[in-house]
Coordinates of C-alpha atoms in Angstrom, one line a residue:
X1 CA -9.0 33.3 7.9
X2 CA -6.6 35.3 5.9
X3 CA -4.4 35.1 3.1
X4 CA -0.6 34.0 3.6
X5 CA 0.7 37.7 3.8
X6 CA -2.5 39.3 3.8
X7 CA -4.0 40.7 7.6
X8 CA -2.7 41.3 11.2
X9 CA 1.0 40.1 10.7
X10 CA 0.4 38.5 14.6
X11 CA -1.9 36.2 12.7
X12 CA 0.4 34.9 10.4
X13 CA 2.5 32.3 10.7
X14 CA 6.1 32.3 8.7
X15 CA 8.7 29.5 8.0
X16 CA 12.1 30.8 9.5
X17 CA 14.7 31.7 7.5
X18 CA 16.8 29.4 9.3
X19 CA 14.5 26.6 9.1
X20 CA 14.4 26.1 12.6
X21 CA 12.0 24.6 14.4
X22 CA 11.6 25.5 18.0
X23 CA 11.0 24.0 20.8
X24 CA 9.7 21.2 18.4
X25 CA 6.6 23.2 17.7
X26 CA 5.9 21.7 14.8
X27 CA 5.6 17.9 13.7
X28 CA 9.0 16.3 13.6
X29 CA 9.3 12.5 13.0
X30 CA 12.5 10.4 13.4
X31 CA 13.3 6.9 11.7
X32 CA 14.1 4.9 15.0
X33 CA 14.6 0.9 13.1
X34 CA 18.4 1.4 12.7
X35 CA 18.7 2.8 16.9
X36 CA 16.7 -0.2 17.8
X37 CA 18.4 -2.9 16.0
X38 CA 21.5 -1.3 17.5
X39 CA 20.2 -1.6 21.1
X40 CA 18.2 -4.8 20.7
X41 CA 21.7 -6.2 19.8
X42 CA 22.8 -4.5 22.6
X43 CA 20.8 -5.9 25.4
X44 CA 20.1 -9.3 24.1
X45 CA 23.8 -10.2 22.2
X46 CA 25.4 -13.1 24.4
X47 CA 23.5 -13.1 27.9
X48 CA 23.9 -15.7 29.9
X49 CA 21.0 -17.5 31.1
X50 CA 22.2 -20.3 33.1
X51 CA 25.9 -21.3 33.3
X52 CA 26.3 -24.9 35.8
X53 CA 22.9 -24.8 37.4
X54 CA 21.8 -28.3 37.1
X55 CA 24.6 -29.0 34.9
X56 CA 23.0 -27.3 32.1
X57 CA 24.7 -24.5 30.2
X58 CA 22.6 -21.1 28.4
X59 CA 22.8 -18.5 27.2
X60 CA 22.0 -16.1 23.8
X61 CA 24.3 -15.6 21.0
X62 CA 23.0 -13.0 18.4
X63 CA 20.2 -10.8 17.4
X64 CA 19.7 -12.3 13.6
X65 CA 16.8 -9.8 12.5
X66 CA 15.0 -7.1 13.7
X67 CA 12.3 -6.1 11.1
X68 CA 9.3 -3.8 11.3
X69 CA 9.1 -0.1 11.6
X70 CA 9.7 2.0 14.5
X71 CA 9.9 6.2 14.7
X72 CA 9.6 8.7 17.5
X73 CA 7.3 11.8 16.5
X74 CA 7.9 14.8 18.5
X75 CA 4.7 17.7 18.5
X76 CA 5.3 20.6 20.7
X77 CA 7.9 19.4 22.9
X78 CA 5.9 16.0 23.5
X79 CA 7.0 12.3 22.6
X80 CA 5.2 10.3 20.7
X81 CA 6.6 6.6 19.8
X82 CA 5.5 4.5 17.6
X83 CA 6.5 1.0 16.6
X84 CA 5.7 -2.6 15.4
X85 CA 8.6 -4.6 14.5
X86 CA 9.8 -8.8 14.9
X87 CA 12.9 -10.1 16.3
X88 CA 14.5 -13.0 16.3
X89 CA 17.3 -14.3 18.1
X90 CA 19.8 -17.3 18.3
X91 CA 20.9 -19.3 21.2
X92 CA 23.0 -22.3 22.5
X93 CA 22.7 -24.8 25.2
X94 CA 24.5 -27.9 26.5
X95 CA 24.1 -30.3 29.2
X96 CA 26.4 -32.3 31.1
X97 CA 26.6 -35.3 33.5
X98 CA 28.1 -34.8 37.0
X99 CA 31.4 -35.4 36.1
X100 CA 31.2 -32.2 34.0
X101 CA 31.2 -34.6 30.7
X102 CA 29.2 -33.0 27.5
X103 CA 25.9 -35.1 26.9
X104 CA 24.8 -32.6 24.2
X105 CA 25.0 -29.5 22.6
X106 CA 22.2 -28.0 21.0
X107 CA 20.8 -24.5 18.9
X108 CA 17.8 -22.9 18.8
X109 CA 16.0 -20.1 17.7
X110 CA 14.3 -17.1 20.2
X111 CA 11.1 -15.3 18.1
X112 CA 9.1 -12.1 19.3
X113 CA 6.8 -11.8 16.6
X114 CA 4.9 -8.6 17.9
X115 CA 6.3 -5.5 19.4
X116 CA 4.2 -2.9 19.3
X117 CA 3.2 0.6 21.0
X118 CA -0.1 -0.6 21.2
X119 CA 0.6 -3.2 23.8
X120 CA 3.9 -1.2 25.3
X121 CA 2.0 -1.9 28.6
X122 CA 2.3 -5.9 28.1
X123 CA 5.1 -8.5 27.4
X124 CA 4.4 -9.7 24.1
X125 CA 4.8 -13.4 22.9
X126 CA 7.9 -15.2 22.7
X127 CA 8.4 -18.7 21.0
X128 CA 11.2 -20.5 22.1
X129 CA 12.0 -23.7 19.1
X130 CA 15.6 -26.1 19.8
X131 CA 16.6 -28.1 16.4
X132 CA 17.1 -31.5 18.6
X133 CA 13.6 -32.8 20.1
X134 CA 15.7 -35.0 21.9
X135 CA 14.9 -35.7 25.8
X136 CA 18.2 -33.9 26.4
X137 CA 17.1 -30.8 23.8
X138 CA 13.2 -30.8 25.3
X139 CA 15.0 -30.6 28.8
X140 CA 17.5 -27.6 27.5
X141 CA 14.2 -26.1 25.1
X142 CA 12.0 -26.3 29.2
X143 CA 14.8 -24.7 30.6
X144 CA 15.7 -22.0 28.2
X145 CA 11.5 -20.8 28.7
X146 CA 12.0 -21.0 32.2
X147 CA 14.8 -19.0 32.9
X148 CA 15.9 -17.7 29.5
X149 CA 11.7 -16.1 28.6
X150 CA 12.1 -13.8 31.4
X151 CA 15.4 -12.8 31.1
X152 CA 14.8 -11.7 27.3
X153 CA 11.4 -10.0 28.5
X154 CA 13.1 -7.8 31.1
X155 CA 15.9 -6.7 27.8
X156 CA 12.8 -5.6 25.9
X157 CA 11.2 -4.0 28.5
X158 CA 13.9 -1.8 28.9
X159 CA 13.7 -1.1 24.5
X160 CA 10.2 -0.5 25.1
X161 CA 11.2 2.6 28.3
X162 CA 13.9 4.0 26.0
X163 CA 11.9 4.8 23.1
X164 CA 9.0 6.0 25.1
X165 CA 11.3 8.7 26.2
X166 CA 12.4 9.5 22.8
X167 CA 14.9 7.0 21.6
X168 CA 17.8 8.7 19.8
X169 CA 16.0 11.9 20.1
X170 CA 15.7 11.7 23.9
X171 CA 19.1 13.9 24.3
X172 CA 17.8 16.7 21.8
X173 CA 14.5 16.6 23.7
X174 CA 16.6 17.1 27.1
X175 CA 18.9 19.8 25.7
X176 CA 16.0 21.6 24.4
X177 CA 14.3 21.6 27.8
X178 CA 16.7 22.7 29.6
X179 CA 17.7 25.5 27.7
X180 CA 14.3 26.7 27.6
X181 CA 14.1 26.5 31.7
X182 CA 17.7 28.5 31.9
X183 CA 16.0 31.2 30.0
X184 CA 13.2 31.6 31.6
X185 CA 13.3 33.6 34.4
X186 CA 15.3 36.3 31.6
X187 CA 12.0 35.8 29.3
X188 CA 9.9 36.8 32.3
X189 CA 11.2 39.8 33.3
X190 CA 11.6 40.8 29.4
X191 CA 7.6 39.6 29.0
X192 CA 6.5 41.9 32.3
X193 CA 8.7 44.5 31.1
X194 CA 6.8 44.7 28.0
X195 CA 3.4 44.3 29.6
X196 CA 4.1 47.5 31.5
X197 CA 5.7 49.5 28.3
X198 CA 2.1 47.9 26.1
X199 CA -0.4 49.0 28.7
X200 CA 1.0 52.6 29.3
X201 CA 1.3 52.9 25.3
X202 CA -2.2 51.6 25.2
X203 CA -3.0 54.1 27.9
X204 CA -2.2 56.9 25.9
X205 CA -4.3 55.8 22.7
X206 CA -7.0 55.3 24.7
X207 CA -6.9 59.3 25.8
X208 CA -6.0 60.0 22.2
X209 CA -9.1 58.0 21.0
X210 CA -11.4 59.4 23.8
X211 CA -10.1 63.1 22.6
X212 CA -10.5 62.6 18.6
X213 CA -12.0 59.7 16.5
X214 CA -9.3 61.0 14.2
X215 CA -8.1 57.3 11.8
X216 CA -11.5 55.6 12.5
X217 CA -13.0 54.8 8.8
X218 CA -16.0 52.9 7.4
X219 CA -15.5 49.5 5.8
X220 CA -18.3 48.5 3.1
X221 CA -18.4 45.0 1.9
X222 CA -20.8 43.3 -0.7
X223 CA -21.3 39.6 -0.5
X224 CA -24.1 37.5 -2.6
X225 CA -25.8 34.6 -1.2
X226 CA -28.1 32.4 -3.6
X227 CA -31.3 32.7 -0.6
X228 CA -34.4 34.3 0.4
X229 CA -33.6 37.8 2.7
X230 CA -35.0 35.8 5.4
X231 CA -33.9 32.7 5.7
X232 CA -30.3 34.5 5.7
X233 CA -31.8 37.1 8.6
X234 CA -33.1 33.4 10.4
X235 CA -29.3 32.3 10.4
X236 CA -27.7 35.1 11.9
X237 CA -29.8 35.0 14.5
X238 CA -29.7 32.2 15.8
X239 CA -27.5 31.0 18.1
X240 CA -27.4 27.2 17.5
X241 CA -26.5 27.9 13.5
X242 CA -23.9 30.1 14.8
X243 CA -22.3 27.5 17.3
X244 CA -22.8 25.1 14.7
X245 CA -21.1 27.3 11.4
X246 CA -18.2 28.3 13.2
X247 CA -17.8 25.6 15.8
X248 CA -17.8 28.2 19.3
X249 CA -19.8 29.2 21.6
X250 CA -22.3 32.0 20.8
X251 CA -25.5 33.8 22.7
X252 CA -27.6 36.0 20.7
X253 CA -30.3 37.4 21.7
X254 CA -33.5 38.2 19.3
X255 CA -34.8 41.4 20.8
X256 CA -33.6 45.0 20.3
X257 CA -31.4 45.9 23.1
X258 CA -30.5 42.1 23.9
X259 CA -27.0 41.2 24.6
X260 CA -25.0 39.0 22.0
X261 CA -22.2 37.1 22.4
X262 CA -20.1 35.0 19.9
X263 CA -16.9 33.4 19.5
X264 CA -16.6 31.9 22.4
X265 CA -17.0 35.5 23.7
X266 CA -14.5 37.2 21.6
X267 CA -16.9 39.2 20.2
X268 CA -19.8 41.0 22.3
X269 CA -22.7 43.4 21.2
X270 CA -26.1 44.6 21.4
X271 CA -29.1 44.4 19.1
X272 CA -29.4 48.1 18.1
X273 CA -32.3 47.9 15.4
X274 CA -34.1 44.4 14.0
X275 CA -36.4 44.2 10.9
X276 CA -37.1 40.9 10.7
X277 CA -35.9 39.3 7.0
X278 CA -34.2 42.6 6.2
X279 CA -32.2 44.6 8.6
X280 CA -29.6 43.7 11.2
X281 CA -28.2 46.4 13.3
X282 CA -25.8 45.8 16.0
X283 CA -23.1 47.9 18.5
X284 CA -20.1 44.8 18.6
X285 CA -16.6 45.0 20.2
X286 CA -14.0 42.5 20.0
X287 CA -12.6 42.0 23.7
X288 CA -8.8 43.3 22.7
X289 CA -10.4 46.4 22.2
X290 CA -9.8 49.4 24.6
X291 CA -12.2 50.7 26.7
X292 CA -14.8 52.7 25.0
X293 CA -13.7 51.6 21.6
X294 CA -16.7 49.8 19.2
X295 CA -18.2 49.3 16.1
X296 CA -21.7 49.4 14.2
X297 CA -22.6 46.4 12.1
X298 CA -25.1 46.6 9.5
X299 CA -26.2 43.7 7.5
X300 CA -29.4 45.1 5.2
X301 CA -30.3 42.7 2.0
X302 CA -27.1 41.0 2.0
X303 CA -24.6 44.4 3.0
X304 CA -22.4 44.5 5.4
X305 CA -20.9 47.9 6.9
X306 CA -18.8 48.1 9.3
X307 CA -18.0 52.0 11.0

């Protein structure tokens, strides 16, 4: 790999000046705790559960903690959530006899202890406590679980949906996309134009090259490696050290003439001359090359030339 600001310059990546980062290429992470306590206290702040049914009165009256930590990571364009907080929430309930007379007011207390990414697929648990134990407060405490647990699940469902689609990032993410659709048909016609300009221009270095090897040169290169001349001449030919080494696909074959292939074939050859524990010899192209266009590679006691 090269140097930052040595090499092909294609090869290199570069901060922008501007310190943009497009089309959320890179890792970009959002603190989402505030945006959900916002819309937690959105969905679940005074709902009413029941309101006469059976002559019993529900319903929720505030969000009193959200706690945790919840973000939004966005990697090339892609969402990726991420959350675990608690909530709890308060809520009143009174029932009365069929003259519409009060028997008895009570509070209690809705907890969620565990919502998580992990299990965005399932409802987590939720404790419903009243303060009176009462008959009155166990029958308002049964009915708050049975109508009042499903109506809070279905309001953190709908959390769970919008941060999944990026929370408070969700209109940048949408912006972003459609901006780059808008452009695209423009980026097309400027990408085929410049195909066709690159292959003529390539076209004519090819007849150049074909005509003159004018600007080809000879690259020597001296590494030291602390083994014997053959165990190094073992490595490089075999295939399964290469695949293993630098974690790609590679063929080589082990007899003059043989085909080799490496890189997940971004580099081919052919065995040009093999001295076994000494002398390496091979004809390689990369497959960016033009037609016609390749180099000899000699590795001889630990040299390397390439011409």
């Amino acid at each position: 790999m090269a140097k930052y600001g040595e090499g092909d310059k294609r090869w290199i990546v570069e901060d922008r000046p501007d310190g943009a980062n497009v089309h959320n290429w890179h890792w970009a992470e959002t603190d989402c705790l505030g945006w959900s306590r916002d819309l937690l206290t959105k969905l679940l702040n005074n709902l009413t559960v029941l309101d006469g049914e059976g002559n019993i009165h529900l319903k929720t009256k505030t969000v009193d903690k959200v706690d945790g930590e919840a973000y939004v990571n966005i990697r090339k364009g892609k969402i990726i959530p991420g959350y675990e907080i608690s909530l709890s929430l308060s809520w009143e309930g009174e029932a009365k006899d069929a003259d519409g007379k009060s028997l008895l007011k009570v509070d209690g207390v809705v907890e969620i202890p565990y919502i998580a990414d992990e299990n965005a697929d399932e409802d987590p648990e939720v404790k419903i406590s009243v303060k009176d134990e009462g008959p009155i407060g166990k029958r308002l405490k049964e009915a708050m679980l049975a109508k009042g647990k499903p109506l809070i699940l279905e309001k953190v469902r709908v959390y769970v949906e919008s941060i999944a689609k990026g929370g408070p990032v969700k209109d940048e993410v949408e912006a972003k996309k459609i901006a780059t659709k808008s452009n695209s048909t423009a980026a097309v016609a400027a990408a085929a134009e410049a195909v066709k300009k690159e292959v003529v221009v390539e076209k004519k270095e090819v007849k150049k090259k074909k005509e003159s090897k004018k600007g080809f040169k000879t690259i020597s290169m001296t590494e030291k490696f602390s083994c014997r001349a053959k165990d190094l001449f073992e490595i490089l030919m075999d295939e399964n050290r290469w695949k293993g080494f630098s974690q790609s696909n590679a063929k080589i074959s082990k007899e003059v003439g043989g085909q080799i292939s490496i890189f997940d074939g971004s580099v081919t050859g052919t065995n040009l001359e093999l001295q076994n524990g000494s002398l390496i010899v091979q004809k390689w192209r990369f497959g960016s090359w033009p037609d016609g266009i390749d180099s000899t590679v000699c590795q001889v006691c630990f040299s390397f030339w390439l011409k």
